[in-house]
Coordinates of C-alpha atoms and ligand atoms in Angstrom, one line a residue:
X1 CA 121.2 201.8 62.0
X2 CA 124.1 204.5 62.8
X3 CA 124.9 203.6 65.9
X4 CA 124.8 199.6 64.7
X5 CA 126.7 200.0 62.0
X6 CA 129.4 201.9 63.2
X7 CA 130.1 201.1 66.6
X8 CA 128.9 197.2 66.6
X9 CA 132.0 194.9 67.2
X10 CA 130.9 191.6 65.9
X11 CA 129.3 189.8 68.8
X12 CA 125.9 190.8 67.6
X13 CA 126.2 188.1 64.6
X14 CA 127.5 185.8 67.0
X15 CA 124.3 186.2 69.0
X16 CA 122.1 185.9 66.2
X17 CA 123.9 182.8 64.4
X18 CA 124.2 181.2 67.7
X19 CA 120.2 181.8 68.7
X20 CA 119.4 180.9 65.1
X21 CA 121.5 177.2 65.3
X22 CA 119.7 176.5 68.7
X23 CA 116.5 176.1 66.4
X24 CA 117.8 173.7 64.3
X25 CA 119.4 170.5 64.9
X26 CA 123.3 169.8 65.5
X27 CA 124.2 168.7 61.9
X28 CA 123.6 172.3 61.4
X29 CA 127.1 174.5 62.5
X30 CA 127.5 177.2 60.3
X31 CA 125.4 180.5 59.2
X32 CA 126.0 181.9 55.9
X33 CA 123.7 185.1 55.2
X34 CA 122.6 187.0 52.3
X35 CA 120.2 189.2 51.1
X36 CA 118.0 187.2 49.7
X37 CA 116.3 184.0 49.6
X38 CA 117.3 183.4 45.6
X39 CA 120.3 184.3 46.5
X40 CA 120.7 181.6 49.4
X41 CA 119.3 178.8 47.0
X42 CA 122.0 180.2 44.4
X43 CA 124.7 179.5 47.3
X44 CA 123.2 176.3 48.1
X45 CA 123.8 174.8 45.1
X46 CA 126.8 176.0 44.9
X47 CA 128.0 174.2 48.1
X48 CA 126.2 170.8 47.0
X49 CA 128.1 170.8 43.7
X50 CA 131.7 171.6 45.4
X51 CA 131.0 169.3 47.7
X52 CA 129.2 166.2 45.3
X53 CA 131.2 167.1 42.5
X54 CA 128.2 166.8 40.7
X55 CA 126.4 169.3 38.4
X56 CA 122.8 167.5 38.3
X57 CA 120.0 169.1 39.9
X58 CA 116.7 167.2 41.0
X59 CA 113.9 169.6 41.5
X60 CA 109.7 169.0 41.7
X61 CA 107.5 170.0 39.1
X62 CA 106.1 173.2 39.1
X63 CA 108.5 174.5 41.7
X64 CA 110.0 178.5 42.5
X65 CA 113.2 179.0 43.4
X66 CA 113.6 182.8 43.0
X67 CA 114.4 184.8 40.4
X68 CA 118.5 184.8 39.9
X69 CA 119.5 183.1 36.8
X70 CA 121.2 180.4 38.1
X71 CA 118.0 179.6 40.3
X72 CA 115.3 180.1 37.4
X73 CA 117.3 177.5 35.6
X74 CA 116.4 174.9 38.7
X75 CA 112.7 176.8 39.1
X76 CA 109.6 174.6 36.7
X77 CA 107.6 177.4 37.3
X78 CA 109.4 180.4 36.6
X79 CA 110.9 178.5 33.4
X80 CA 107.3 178.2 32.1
X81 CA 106.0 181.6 32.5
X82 CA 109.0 183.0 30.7
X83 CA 109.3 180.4 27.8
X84 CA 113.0 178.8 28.3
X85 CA 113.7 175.8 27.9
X86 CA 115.0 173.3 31.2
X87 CA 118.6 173.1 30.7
X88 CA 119.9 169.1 30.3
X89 CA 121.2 168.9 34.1
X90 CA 117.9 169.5 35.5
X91 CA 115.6 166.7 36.3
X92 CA 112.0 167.2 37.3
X93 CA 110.1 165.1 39.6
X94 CA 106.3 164.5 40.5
X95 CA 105.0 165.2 43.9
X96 CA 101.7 163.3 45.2
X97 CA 98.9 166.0 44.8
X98 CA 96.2 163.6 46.7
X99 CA 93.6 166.3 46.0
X100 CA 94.5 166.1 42.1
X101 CA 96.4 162.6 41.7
X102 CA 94.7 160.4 39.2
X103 CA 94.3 158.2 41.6
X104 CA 92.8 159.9 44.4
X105 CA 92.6 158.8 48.0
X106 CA 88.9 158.1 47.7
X107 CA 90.0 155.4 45.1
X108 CA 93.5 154.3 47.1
X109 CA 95.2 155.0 49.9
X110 CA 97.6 158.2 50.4
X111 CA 100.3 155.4 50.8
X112 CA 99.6 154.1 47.6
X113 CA 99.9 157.7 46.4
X114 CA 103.1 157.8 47.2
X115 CA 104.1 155.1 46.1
X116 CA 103.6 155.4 42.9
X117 CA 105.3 159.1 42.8
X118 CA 108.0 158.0 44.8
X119 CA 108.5 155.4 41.5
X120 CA 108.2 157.7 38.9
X121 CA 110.2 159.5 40.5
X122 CA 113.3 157.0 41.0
X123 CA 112.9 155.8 37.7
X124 CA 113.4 159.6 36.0
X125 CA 116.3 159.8 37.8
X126 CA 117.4 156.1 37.4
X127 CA 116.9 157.2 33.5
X128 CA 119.0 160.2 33.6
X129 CA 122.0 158.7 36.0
X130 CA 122.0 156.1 33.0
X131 CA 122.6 158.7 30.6
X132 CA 125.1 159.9 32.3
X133 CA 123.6 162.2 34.9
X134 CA 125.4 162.9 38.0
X135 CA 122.5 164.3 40.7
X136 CA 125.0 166.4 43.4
X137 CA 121.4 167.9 44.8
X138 CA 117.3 167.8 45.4
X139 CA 116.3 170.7 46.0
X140 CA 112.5 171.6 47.2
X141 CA 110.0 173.3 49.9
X142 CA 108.8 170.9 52.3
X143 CA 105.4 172.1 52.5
X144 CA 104.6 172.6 48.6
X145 CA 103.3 176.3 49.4
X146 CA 104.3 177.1 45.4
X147 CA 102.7 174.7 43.8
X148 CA 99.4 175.5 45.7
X149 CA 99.6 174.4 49.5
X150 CA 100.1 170.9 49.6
X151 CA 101.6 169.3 52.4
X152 CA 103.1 166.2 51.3
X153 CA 102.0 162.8 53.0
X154 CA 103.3 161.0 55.0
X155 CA 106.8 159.7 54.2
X156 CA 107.4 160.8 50.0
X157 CA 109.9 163.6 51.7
X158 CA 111.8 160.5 53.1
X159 CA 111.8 158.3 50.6
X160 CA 113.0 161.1 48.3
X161 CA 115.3 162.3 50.6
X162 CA 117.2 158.7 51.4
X163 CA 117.5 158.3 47.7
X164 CA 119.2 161.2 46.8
X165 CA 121.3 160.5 49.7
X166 CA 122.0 156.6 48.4
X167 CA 123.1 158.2 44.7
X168 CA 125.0 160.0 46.3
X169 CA 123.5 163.5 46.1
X170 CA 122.8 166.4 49.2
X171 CA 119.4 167.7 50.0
X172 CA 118.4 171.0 50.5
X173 CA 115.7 172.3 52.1
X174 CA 114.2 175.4 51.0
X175 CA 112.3 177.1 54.1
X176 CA 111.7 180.3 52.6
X177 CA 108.1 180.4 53.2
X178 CA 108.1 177.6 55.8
X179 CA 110.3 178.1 58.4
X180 CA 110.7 180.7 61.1
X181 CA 107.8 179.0 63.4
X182 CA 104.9 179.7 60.2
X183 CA 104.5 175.6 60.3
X184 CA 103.4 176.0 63.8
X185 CA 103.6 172.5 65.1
X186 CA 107.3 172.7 64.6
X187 CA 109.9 175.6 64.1
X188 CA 110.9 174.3 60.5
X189 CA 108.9 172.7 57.5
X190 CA 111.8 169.6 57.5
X191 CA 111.0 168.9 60.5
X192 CA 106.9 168.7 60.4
X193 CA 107.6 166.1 57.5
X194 CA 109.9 164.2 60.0
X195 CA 113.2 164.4 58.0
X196 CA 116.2 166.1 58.1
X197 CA 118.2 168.1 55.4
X198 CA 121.7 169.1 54.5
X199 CA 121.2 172.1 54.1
X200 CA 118.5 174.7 54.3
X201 CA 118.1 178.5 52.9
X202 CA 115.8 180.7 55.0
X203 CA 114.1 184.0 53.6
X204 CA 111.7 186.6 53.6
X205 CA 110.4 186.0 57.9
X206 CA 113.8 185.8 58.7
X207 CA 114.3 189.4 58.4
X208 CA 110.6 190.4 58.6
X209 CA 110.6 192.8 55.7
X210 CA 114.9 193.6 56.4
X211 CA 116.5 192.0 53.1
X212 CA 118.3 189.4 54.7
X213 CA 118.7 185.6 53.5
X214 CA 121.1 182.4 54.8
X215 CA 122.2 179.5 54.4
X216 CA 122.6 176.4 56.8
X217 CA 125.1 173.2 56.8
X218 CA 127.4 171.5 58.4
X219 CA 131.0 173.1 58.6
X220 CA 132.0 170.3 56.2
X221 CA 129.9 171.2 53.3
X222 CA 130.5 174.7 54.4
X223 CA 133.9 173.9 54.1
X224 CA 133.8 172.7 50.4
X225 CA 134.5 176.0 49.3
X226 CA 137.2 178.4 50.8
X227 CA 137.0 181.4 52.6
X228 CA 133.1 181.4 52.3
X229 CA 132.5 182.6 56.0
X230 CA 134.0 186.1 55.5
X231 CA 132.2 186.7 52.3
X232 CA 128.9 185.6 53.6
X233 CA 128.8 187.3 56.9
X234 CA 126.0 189.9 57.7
X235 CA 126.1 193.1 58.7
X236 CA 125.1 194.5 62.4
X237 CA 122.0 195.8 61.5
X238 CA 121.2 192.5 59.5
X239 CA 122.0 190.3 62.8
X240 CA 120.5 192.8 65.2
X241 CA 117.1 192.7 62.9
X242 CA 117.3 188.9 62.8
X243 CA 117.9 188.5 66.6
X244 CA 114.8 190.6 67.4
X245 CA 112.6 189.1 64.9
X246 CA 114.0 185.0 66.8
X247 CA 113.4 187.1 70.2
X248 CA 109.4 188.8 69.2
X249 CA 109.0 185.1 67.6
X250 CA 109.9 183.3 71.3
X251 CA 108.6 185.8 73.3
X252 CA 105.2 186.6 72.1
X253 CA 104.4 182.7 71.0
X254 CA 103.7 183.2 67.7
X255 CA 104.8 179.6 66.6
X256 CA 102.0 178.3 68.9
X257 CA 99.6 181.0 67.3
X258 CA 100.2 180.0 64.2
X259 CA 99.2 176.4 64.6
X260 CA 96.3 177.8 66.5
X261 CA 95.3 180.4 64.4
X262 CA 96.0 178.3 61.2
X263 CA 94.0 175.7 62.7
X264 CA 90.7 178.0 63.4
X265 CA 91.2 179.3 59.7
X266 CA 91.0 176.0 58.2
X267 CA 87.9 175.2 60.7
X268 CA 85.6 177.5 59.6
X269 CA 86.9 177.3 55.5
X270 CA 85.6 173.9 56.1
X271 CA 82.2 174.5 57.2
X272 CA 82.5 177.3 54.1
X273 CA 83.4 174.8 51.7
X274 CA 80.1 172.9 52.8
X275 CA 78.3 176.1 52.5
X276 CA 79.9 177.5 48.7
X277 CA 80.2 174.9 45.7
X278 CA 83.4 177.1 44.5
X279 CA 85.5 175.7 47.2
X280 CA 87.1 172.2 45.9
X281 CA 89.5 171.4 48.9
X282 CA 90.6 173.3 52.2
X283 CA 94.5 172.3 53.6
X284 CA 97.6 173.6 55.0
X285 CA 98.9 173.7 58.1
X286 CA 100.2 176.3 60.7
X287 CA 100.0 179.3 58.9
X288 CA 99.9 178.1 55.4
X289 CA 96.8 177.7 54.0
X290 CA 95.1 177.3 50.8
X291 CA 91.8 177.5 49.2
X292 CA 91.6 175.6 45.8
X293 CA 88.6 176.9 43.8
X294 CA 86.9 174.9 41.2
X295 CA 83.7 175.3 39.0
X296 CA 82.7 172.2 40.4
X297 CA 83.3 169.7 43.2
X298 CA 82.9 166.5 41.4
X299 CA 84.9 167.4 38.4
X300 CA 88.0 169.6 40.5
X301 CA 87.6 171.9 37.2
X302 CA 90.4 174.4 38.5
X303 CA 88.6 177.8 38.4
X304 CA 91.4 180.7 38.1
X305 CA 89.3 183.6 36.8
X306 CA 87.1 182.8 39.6
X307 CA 90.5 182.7 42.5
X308 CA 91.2 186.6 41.0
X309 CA 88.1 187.8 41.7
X310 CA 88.0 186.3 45.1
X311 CA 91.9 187.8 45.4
X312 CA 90.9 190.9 44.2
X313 CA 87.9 191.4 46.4
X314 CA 89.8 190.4 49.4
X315 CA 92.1 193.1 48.8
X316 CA 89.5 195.8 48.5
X317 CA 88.9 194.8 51.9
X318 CA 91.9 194.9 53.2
X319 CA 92.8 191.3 53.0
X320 CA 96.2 190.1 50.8
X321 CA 96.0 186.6 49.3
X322 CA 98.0 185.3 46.8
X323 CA 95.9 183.1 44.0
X324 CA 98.5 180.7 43.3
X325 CA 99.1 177.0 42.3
X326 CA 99.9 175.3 39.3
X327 CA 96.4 176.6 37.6
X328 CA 96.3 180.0 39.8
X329 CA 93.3 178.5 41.2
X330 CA 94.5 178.5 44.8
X331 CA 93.7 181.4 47.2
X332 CA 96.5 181.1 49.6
X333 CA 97.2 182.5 52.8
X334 CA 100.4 183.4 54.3
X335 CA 99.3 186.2 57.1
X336 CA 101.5 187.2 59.5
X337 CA 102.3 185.3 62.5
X338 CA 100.6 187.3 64.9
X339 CA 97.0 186.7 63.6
X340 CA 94.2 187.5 66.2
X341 CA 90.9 185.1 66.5
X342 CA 89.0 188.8 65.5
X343 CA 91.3 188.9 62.5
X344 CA 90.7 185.0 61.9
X345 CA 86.6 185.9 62.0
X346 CA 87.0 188.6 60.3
X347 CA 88.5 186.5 57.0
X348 CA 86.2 184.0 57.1
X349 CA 83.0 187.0 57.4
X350 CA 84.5 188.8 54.2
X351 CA 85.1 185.0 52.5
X352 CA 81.6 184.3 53.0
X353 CA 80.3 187.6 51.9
X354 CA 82.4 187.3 48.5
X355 CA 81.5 183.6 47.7
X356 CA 77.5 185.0 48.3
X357 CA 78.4 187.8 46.1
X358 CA 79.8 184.9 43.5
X359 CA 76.9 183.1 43.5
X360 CA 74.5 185.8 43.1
X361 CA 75.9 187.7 40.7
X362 CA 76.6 183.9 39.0
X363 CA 72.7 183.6 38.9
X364 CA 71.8 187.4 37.8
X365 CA 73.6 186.1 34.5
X366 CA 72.0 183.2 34.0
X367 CA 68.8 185.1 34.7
X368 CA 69.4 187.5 32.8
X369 CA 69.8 185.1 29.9
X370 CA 66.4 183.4 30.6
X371 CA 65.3 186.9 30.4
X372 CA 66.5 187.8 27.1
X373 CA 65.1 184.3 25.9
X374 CA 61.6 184.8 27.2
X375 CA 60.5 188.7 27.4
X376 CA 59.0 188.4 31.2
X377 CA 58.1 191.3 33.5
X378 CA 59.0 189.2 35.9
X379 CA 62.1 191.0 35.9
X380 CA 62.6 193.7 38.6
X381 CA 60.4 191.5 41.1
X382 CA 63.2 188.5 40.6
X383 CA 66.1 191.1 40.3
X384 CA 65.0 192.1 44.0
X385 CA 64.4 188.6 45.1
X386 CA 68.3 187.7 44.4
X387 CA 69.3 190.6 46.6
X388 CA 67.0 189.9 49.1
X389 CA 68.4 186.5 49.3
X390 CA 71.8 187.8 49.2
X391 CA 71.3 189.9 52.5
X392 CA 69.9 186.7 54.2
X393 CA 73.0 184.3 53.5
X394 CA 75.5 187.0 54.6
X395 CA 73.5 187.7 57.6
X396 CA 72.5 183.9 58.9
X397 CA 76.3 183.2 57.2
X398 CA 78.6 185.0 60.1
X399 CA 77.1 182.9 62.8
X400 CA 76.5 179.6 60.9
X401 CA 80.5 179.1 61.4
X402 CA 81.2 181.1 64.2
X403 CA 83.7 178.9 66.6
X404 CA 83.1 180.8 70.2
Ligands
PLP501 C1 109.9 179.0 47.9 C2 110.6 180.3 47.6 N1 112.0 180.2 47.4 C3 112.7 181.2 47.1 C4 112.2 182.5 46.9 C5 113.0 183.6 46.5 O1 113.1 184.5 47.6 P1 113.5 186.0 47.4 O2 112.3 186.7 46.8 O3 113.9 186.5 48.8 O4 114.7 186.1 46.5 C6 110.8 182.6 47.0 C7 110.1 183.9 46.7 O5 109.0 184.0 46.5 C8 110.0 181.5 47.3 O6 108.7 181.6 47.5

């Protein structure tokens, strides 16, 4: 850091923006870094409104932003859990949730699905614009990771996206927790979904731990306000961190791990979810996934108290999940990029062993309350029967979904 930071002469940021833009496509021409992602969305909007000249912001519902104030006022989420109220230039959209929409796809189609939130979501903003509303920005993941892992279907992102555009607004695309290869099929979220954005702000991978941040344009939204360049340029030991982590990224694979690895993840939660009732839905994609827990398949009941057990236990093992989603009922996984198959096994081992524990300790208490209703001595003979049958499912369950 001594040597970088005295001696560097410049052409390491050069490197790094210029090895940074080759990942994205040409509309994108200018680097602007910070030090964090809230701080990147909070330069985003700026940009959109200088260069719209409009104040209104569409977000989703249920969406994080980060926590700067000028971002929790355009975060759902973060708004919620702190008791303010959404300020009058921010209007909140649905996404299609086809694991939780009213009208799920075993009823309609996912087309049909979007649709209809595609609508609802025109008309809240064709409501608001007559009012008076000026929309100078949409701003939103494109893998929903916050609001519990779902990947949009086919074609909302692009419906959304061309209407902002046709009322005149920009998009932004926040890849915070998307981009940087973790989608694996593609380098950025925008991309996966098939559209392309005006802007994006990168985060946390960027850096890999380092606190560093940017934003993305064109020069001519770049442009909109003066001077930006020199008071958003990084430091040496910012671009030299950022260069090795686009260099480790390309040179040991790790986008094509992810989709691999993500992929083998999801596989064998699948053939859990057969095997555990707590386990309503299994998606994601690269190396995003999530687990949504409910007390019961049929119903989707979201099951939180449930997710922070399973959380909690996972990190007495040495495994860090976030329970997340709109009810907390989501178990997601965002591990790093370098995952190993062993690694891979080795969560979906420890997730069977906790559901098993989940289910028999479930039991225990409802025997326990058949035992305090009718006084058998039954009781240590049963007690030893539920462990008994505990050892057996974690020992036929390690095989049952190995993928070798
Ligand atoms: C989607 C998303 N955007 C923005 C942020 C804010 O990033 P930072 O914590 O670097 O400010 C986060 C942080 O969790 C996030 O998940």
């Amino acid at each position: 850091m001594a040597t970088l930071n005295l001696y560097s002469s410049g052409s390491i940021q050069s490197q790094f923006c210029d090895n940074l833009l080759k990942t994205l496509p040409s509309n994108f021409e200018v680097c602007l870094f910070t030090n964090s992602g809230a701080e990147a969305n909070d330069l985003a909007l700026q940009l959109a409104r200088r260069y719209t000249g409009c104040d209104g912001v569409a977000v989703l519902e249920n969406a994080f932003h980060g926590a700067v104030k000028s971002v929790i006022e355009i975060s759902p989420a973060a708004l919620q859990r702190q008791n303010l109220a959404i300020m009058p230039w921010v209007h909140v959209l649905p996404y299609p949730d086809t694991y939780r929409s009213p009208s799920s796809p075993s009823k309609v189609s996912e087309s049909e699905i979007v649709d209809t939130c595609f609508h609802e979501a025109k008309s809240i903003l064709d409501k608001a614009r007559k009012n008076g509303a000026k929309i100078g920005c949409f701003v939103s993941e494109t893998i929903l990771v916050i609001q519990g892992v779902i990947v949009p279907p086919r074609n909302w992102l692009s419906k959304i996206y061309s209407y902002i555009r046709q009322i005149g607004g920009l998009v932004i695309a926040d890849e915070i927790q998307t981009g940087m290869g973790r989608c694996g099929s593609h380098f950025w979220g925008f991309q996966s979904q098939g559209v392309i954005p005006d802007i994006i702000t990168i985060g946390k991978p960027i850096g890999n731990g380092y606190p560093i941040a940017a934003v993305v344009t064109s020069r001519s939204i770049a442009q909109s306000i003066q001077n930006l360049h020199e008071e958003y340029l990084c430091c040496s030991v910012a671009a030299a961190v950022g260069k090795s982590v686009l260099d480790v990224l390309h040179e040991e694979k790790l986008m094509m791990n992810a989709e691999k690895m993500g992929h083998r993840l999801r596989e064998g939660l699948h053939i859990l979810k057969h095997r555990h009732r707590w386990i309503g839905d299994v998606r994601g994609i690269g190396m995003i996934t999530g687990l949504e827990i409910v007390w019961c398949k049929e119903e989707k009941r979201p099951a939180p108290e449930v997710t922070e057990k399973i959380c909690y236990r996972l990190r007495e093992e040495h495994i860090l999940a976030e329970n997340g989603g709109v009810y907390g009922n989501v178990v997601i996984f965002v591990p790093p990029l370098c995952l190993s198959v062993e690694d891979v096994t080795k969560i979906l081992d420890i997730l069977n062993k906790i559901f098993c524990e989940l289910e028999v300790s479930e039991s225990e208490e409802l025997y326990q309350l058949l035992g305090s209703q009718s006084e058998s001595n039954e009781s240590s003979s049963q007690e030893y029967r539920w462990q008994e049958n505990l050892e057996g499912v974690i020992a036929g369950g390690s095989s049952y979904y190995s993928l070798d």
